[in-house]
Coordinates of C-alpha atoms in Angstrom, one line a residue:
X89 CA -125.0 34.8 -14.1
X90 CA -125.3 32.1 -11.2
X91 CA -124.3 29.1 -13.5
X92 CA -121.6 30.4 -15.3
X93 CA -117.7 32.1 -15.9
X94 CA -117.5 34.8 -18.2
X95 CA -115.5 32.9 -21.4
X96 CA -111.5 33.9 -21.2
X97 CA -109.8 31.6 -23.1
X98 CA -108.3 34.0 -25.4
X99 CA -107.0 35.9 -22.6
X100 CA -105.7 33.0 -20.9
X101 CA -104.5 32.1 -24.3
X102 CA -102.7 35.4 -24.7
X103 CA -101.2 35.4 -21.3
X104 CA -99.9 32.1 -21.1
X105 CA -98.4 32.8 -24.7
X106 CA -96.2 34.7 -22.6
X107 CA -95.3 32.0 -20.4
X108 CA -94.1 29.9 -23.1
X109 CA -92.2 32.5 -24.6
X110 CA -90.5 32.9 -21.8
X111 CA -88.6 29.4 -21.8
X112 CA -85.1 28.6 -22.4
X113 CA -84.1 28.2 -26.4
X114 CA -83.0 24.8 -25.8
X115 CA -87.0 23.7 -24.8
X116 CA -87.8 25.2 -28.4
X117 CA -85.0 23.2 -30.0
X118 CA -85.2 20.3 -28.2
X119 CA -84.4 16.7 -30.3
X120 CA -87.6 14.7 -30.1
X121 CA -87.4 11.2 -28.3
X122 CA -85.0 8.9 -29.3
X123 CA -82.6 11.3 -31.6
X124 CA -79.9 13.5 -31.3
X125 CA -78.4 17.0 -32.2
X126 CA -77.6 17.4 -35.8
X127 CA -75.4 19.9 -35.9
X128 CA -72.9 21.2 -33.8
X129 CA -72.4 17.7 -32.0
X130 CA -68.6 17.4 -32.9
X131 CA -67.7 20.6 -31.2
X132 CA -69.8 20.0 -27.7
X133 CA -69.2 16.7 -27.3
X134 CA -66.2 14.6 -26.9
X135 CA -63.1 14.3 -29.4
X136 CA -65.1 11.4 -31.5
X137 CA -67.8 13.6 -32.4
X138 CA -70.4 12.4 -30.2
X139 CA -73.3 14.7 -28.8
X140 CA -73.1 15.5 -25.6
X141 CA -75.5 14.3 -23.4
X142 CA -78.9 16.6 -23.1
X143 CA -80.1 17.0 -19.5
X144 CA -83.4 17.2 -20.1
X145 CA -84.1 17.4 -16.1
X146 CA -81.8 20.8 -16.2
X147 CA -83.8 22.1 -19.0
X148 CA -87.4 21.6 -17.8
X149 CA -86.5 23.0 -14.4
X150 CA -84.9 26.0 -16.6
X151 CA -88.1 26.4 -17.9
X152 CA -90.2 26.2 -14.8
X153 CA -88.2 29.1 -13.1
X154 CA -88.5 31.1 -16.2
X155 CA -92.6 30.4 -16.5
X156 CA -92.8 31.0 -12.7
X157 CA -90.7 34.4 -12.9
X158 CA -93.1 35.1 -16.0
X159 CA -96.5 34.4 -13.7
X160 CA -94.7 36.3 -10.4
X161 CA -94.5 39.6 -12.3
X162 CA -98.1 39.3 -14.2
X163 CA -99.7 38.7 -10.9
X164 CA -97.5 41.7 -9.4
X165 CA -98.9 43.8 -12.2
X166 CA -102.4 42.5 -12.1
X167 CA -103.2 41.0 -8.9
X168 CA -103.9 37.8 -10.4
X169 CA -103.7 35.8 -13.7
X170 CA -106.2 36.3 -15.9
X171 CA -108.7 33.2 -15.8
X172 CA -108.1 33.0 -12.2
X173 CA -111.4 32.0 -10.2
X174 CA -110.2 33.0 -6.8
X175 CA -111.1 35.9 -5.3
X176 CA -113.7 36.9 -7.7
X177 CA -115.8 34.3 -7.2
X178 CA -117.5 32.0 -4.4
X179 CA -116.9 28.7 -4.8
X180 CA -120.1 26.5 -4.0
X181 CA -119.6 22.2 -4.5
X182 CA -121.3 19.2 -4.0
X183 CA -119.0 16.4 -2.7
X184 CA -119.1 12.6 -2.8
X185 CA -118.9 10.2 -5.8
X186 CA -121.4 9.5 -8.4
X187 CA -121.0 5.5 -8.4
X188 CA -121.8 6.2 -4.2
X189 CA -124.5 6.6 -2.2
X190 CA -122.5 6.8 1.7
X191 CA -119.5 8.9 0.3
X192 CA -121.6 12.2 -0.1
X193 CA -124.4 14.0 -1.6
X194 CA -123.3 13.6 -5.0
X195 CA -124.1 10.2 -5.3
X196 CA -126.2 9.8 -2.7
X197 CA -129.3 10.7 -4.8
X198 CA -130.7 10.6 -8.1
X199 CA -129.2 13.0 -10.5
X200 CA -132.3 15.4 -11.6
X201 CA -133.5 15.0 -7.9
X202 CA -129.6 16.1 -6.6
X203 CA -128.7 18.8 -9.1
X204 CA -132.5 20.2 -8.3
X205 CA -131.4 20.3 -4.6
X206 CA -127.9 21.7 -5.8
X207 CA -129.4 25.4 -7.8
X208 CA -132.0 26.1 -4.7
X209 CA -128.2 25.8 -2.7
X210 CA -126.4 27.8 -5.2
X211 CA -129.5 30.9 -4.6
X212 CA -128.9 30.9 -1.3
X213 CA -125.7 31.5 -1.2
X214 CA -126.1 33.6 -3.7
X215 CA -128.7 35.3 -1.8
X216 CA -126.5 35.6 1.0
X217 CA -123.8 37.7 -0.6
X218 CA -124.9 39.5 -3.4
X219 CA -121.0 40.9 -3.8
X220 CA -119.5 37.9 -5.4
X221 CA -120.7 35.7 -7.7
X222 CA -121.3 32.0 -6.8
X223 CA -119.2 29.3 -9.3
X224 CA -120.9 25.9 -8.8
X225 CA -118.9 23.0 -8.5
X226 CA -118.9 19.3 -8.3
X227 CA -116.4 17.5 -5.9
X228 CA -115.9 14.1 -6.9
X229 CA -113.2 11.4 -5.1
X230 CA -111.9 9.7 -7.7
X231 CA -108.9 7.5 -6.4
X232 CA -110.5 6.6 -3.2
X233 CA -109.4 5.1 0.3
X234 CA -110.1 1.4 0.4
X235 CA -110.9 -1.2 3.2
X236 CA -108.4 -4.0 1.9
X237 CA -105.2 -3.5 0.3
X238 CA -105.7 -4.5 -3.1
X239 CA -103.0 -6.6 -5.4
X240 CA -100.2 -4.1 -4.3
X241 CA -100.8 -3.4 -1.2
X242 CA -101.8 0.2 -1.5
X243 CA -105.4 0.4 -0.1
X244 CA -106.7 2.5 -2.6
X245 CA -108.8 2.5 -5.9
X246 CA -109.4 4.8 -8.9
X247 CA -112.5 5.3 -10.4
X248 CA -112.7 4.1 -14.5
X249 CA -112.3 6.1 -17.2
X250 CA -116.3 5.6 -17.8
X251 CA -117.0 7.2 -14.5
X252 CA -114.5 10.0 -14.4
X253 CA -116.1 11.0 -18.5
X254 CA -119.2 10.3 -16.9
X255 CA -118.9 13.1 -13.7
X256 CA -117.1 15.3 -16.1
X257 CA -120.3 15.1 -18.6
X258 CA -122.3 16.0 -15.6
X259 CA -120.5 18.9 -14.6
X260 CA -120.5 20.3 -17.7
X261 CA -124.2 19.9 -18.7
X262 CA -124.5 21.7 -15.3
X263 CA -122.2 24.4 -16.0
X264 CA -120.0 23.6 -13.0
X265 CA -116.2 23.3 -12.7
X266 CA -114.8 19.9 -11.6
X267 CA -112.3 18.8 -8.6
X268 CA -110.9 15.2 -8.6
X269 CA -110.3 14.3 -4.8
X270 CA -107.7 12.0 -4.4
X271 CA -107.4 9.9 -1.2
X272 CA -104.1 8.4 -1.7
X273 CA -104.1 5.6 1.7
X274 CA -100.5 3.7 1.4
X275 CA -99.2 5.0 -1.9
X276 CA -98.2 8.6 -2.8
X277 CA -99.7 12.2 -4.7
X278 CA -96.5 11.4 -6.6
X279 CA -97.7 8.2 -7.4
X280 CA -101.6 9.1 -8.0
X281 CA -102.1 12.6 -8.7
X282 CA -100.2 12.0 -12.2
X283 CA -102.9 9.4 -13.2
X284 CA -105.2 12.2 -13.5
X285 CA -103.0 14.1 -15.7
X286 CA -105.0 13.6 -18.9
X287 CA -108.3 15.5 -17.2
X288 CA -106.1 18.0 -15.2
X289 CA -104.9 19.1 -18.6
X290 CA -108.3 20.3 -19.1
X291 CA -109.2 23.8 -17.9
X292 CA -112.3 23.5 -16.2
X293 CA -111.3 20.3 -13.7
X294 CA -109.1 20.8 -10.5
X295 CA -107.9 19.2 -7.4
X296 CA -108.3 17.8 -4.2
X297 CA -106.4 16.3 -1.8
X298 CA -107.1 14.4 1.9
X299 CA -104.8 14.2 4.4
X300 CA -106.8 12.4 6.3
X301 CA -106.5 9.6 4.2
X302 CA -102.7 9.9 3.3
X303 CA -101.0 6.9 5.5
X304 CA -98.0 5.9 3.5
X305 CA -95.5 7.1 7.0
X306 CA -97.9 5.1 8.5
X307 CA -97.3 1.1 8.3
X308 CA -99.9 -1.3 9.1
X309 CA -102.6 1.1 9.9
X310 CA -105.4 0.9 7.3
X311 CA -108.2 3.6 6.2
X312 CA -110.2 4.8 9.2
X313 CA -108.1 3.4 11.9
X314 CA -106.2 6.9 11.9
X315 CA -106.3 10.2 10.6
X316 CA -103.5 10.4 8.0
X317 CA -101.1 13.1 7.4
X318 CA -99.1 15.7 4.5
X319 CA -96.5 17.2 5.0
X320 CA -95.7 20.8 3.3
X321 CA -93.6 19.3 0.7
X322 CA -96.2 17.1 -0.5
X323 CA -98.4 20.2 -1.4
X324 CA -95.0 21.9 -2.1
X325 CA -95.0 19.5 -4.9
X326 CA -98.5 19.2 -5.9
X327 CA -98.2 22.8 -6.0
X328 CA -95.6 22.4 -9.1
X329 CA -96.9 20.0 -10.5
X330 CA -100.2 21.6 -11.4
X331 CA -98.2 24.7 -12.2
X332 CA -96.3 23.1 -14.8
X333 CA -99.7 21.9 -16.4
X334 CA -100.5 25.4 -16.3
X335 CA -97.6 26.1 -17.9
X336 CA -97.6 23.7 -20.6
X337 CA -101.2 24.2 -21.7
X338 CA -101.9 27.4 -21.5
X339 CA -104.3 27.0 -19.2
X340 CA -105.9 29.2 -15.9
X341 CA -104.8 28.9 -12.8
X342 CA -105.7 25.9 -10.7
X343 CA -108.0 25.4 -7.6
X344 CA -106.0 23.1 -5.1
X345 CA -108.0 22.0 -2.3
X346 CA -106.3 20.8 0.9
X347 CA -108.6 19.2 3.8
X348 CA -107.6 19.5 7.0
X349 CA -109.9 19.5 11.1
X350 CA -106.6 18.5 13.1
X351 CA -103.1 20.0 13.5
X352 CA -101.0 17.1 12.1
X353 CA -103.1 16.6 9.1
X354 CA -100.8 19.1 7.8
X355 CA -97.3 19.4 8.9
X356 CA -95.1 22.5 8.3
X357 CA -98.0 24.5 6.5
X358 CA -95.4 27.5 7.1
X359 CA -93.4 26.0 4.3
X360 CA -95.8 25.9 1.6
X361 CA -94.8 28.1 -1.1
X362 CA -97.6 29.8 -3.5
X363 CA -97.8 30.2 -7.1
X364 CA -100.4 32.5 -8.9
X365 CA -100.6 29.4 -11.6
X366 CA -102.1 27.6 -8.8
X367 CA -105.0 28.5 -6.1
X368 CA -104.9 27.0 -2.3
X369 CA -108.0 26.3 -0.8
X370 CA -107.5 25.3 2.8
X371 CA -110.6 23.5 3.4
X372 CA -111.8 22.7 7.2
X373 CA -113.3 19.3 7.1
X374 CA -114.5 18.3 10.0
X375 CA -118.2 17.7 11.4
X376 CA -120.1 18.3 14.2
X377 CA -122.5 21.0 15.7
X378 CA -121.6 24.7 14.9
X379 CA -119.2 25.6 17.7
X380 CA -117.2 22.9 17.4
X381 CA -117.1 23.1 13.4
X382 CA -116.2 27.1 14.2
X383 CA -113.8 26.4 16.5
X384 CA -111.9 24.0 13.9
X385 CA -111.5 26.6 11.4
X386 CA -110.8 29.1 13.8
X387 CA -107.2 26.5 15.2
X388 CA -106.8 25.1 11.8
X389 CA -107.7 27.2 9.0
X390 CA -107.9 30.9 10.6
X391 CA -105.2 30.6 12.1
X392 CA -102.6 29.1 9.8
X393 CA -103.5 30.7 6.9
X394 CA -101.6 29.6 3.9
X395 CA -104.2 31.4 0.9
X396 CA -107.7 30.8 0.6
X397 CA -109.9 29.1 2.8
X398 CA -113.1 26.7 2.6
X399 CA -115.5 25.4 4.8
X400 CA -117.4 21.9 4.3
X401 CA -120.9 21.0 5.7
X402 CA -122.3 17.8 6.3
X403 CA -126.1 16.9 5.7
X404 CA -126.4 13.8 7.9
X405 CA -123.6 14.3 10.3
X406 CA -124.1 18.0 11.1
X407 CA -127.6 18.1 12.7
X408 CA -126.6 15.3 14.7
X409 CA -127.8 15.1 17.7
X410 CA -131.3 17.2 18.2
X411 CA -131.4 20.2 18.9
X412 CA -127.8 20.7 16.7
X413 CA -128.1 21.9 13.2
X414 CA -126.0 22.2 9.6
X415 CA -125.2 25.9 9.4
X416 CA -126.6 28.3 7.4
X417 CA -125.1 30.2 4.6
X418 CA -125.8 33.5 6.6
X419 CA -124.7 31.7 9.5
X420 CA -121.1 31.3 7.6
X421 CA -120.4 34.6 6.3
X422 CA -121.3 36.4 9.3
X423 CA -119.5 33.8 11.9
X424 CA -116.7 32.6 10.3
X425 CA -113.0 35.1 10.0
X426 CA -112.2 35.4 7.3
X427 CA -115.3 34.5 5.5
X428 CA -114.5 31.5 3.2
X429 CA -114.7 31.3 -0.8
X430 CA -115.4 27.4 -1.3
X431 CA -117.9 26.0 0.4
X432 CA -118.5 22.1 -0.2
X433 CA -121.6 20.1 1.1
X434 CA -121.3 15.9 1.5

């Protein structure tokens, strides 16, 4: 059906069962927070019968290798992890925050009125390519570029706890998945992306993040002045990090979107290294009339692939000026190489 995944919990359950399996005894046997081996202690640590220390680093990365090694040869076997949206399904999202009405269409207008808009988009698309089905989506920024600095100095603000439940409510009632953007100005994904940990733990909400908006090798220059840039170890990283949720929770793999419409919004994309727990949308986000927008995919996207690619269009800024228009979703599949499976509108 159009609004919804067919339910595979229990497989993901079962195959990330695996996963777990698959880590070092010591994660199993682990002393909890603030205690020590019982047993044993005298003979591995020194001659005064104290434990030796537990490297608890060592033993987490242990366990990463082992889960990763697990996920390689699954995906090897069956192409994919199970749960996995990518490429089985177009994704189809409405960008913007709900507490906005300049950042994007979500937001921008009443929600009956927008999510009305949102299922005539989903039919066409749908209409458009009858192959795959269409996964609807919400897009929402949720630690956001600011114009002043704030207390710290970082020029960026996360949305409450009220407003992320609330976007997450509205996905669901919608049957959409969820992306949390993350705009990170003068601080870090290191820093930020972990904020959202409690939500990325859930299965159905993913991640985004802008480039364009990342200035922290950047001094001085605030939002808007410049583009910002990531470097392939910052994904490299992000990459991991959601992996290890995966991991951890048994959870599907993970839709990672990356924006990018210039070169050095992305440094070293060669160097990016994949995992099946985690799925890399390349998303082209740039505006303008349709040769230019085709000719930004075609430098940035087409040709530096990293995995899976997406393509954003713009309601006001597209059609801008006469006679230019926002393309079509025919327009898309049959002009863009290679055709892209997340679309987002703003």
């Amino acid at each position: 059906m159009l609004f919804s995944l067919t339910p595979r919990a229990a497989l993901v359950a079962a195959t990330f069962g695996l996963l777990a399996a698959a880590s070092c005894p010591a994660c199993k046997n682990k002393p909890a927070e603030g205690e020590t081996a019982a047993s044993g202690a005298a003979a591995e640590g020194d001659a005064e019968g104290k434990p030796a220390p537990i490297d608890t680093i060592k033993i987490k990365a242990m366990a990463m290798r082992r889960d990763s090694l697990k996920a390689d040869s699954i995906a090897r076997k069956n192409g994919q992890l199970p749960g996995a949206i990518l490429p089985g399904h177009r994704i189809v999202a409405f960008y913007g925050n709900i507490r906005s009405k300049g950042m994007g269409i979500l937001g921008r207008e009443p929600k009956e009125q927008m999510f009305r808009k949102f299922a005539g988009v989903l039919k066409e698309w749908q209409a458009a390519d009858t192959s795959i089905p269409v996964q609807p989506a919400l897009h929402n920024v949720t630690i956001t570029a600011q114009g002043t600095a704030g207390k710290d100095g970082k020029w960026r603000l996360m949305n409450s706890k009220a407003t992320i439940e609330e976007v997450i409510s509205w996905a669901r009632e919608h049957k959409c998945i969820l992306f949390l953007d993350v705009q990170p100005g003068h601080s870090t994904l290191q820093v930020e992306v972990p904020k959202l940990e409690p939500y990325l733990k859930q299965p159905d909400i993913h991640l985004g993040i802008d480039p364009e908006f990342s200035l922290a090798t950047m001094p001085g220059v605030r939002p808007n002045q410049r583009i910002g840039t990531l470097d392939a170890k910052d994904v490299n990283w992000t990459i991991n990090y959601l992996a290890r949720l995966v991991s951890e929770n048994k959870l599907p793999p993970k839709v990672l979107t990356v924006h990018r419409f210039t070169r050095k919004m992305l440094t070293n994309y060669k160097n990016i290294k994949l995992d099946p727990r985690v799925q890399v949308v390349m998303h082209m986000d740039g505006h303008g009339e349709p040769t230019l927008k085709k000719d930004s995919y075609h430098d940035y996207i087409q040709t530096e692939p990293v995995q899976y690619t997406g393509f954003k269009l713009f309601y006001e800024y597209d059609p801008k000026p006469k006679p230019h228009h926002m393309m079509t979703p025919v327009e898309v599949l049959t002009q863009l190489t290679p055709k892209p499976l997340y679309i987002q509108y703003q």
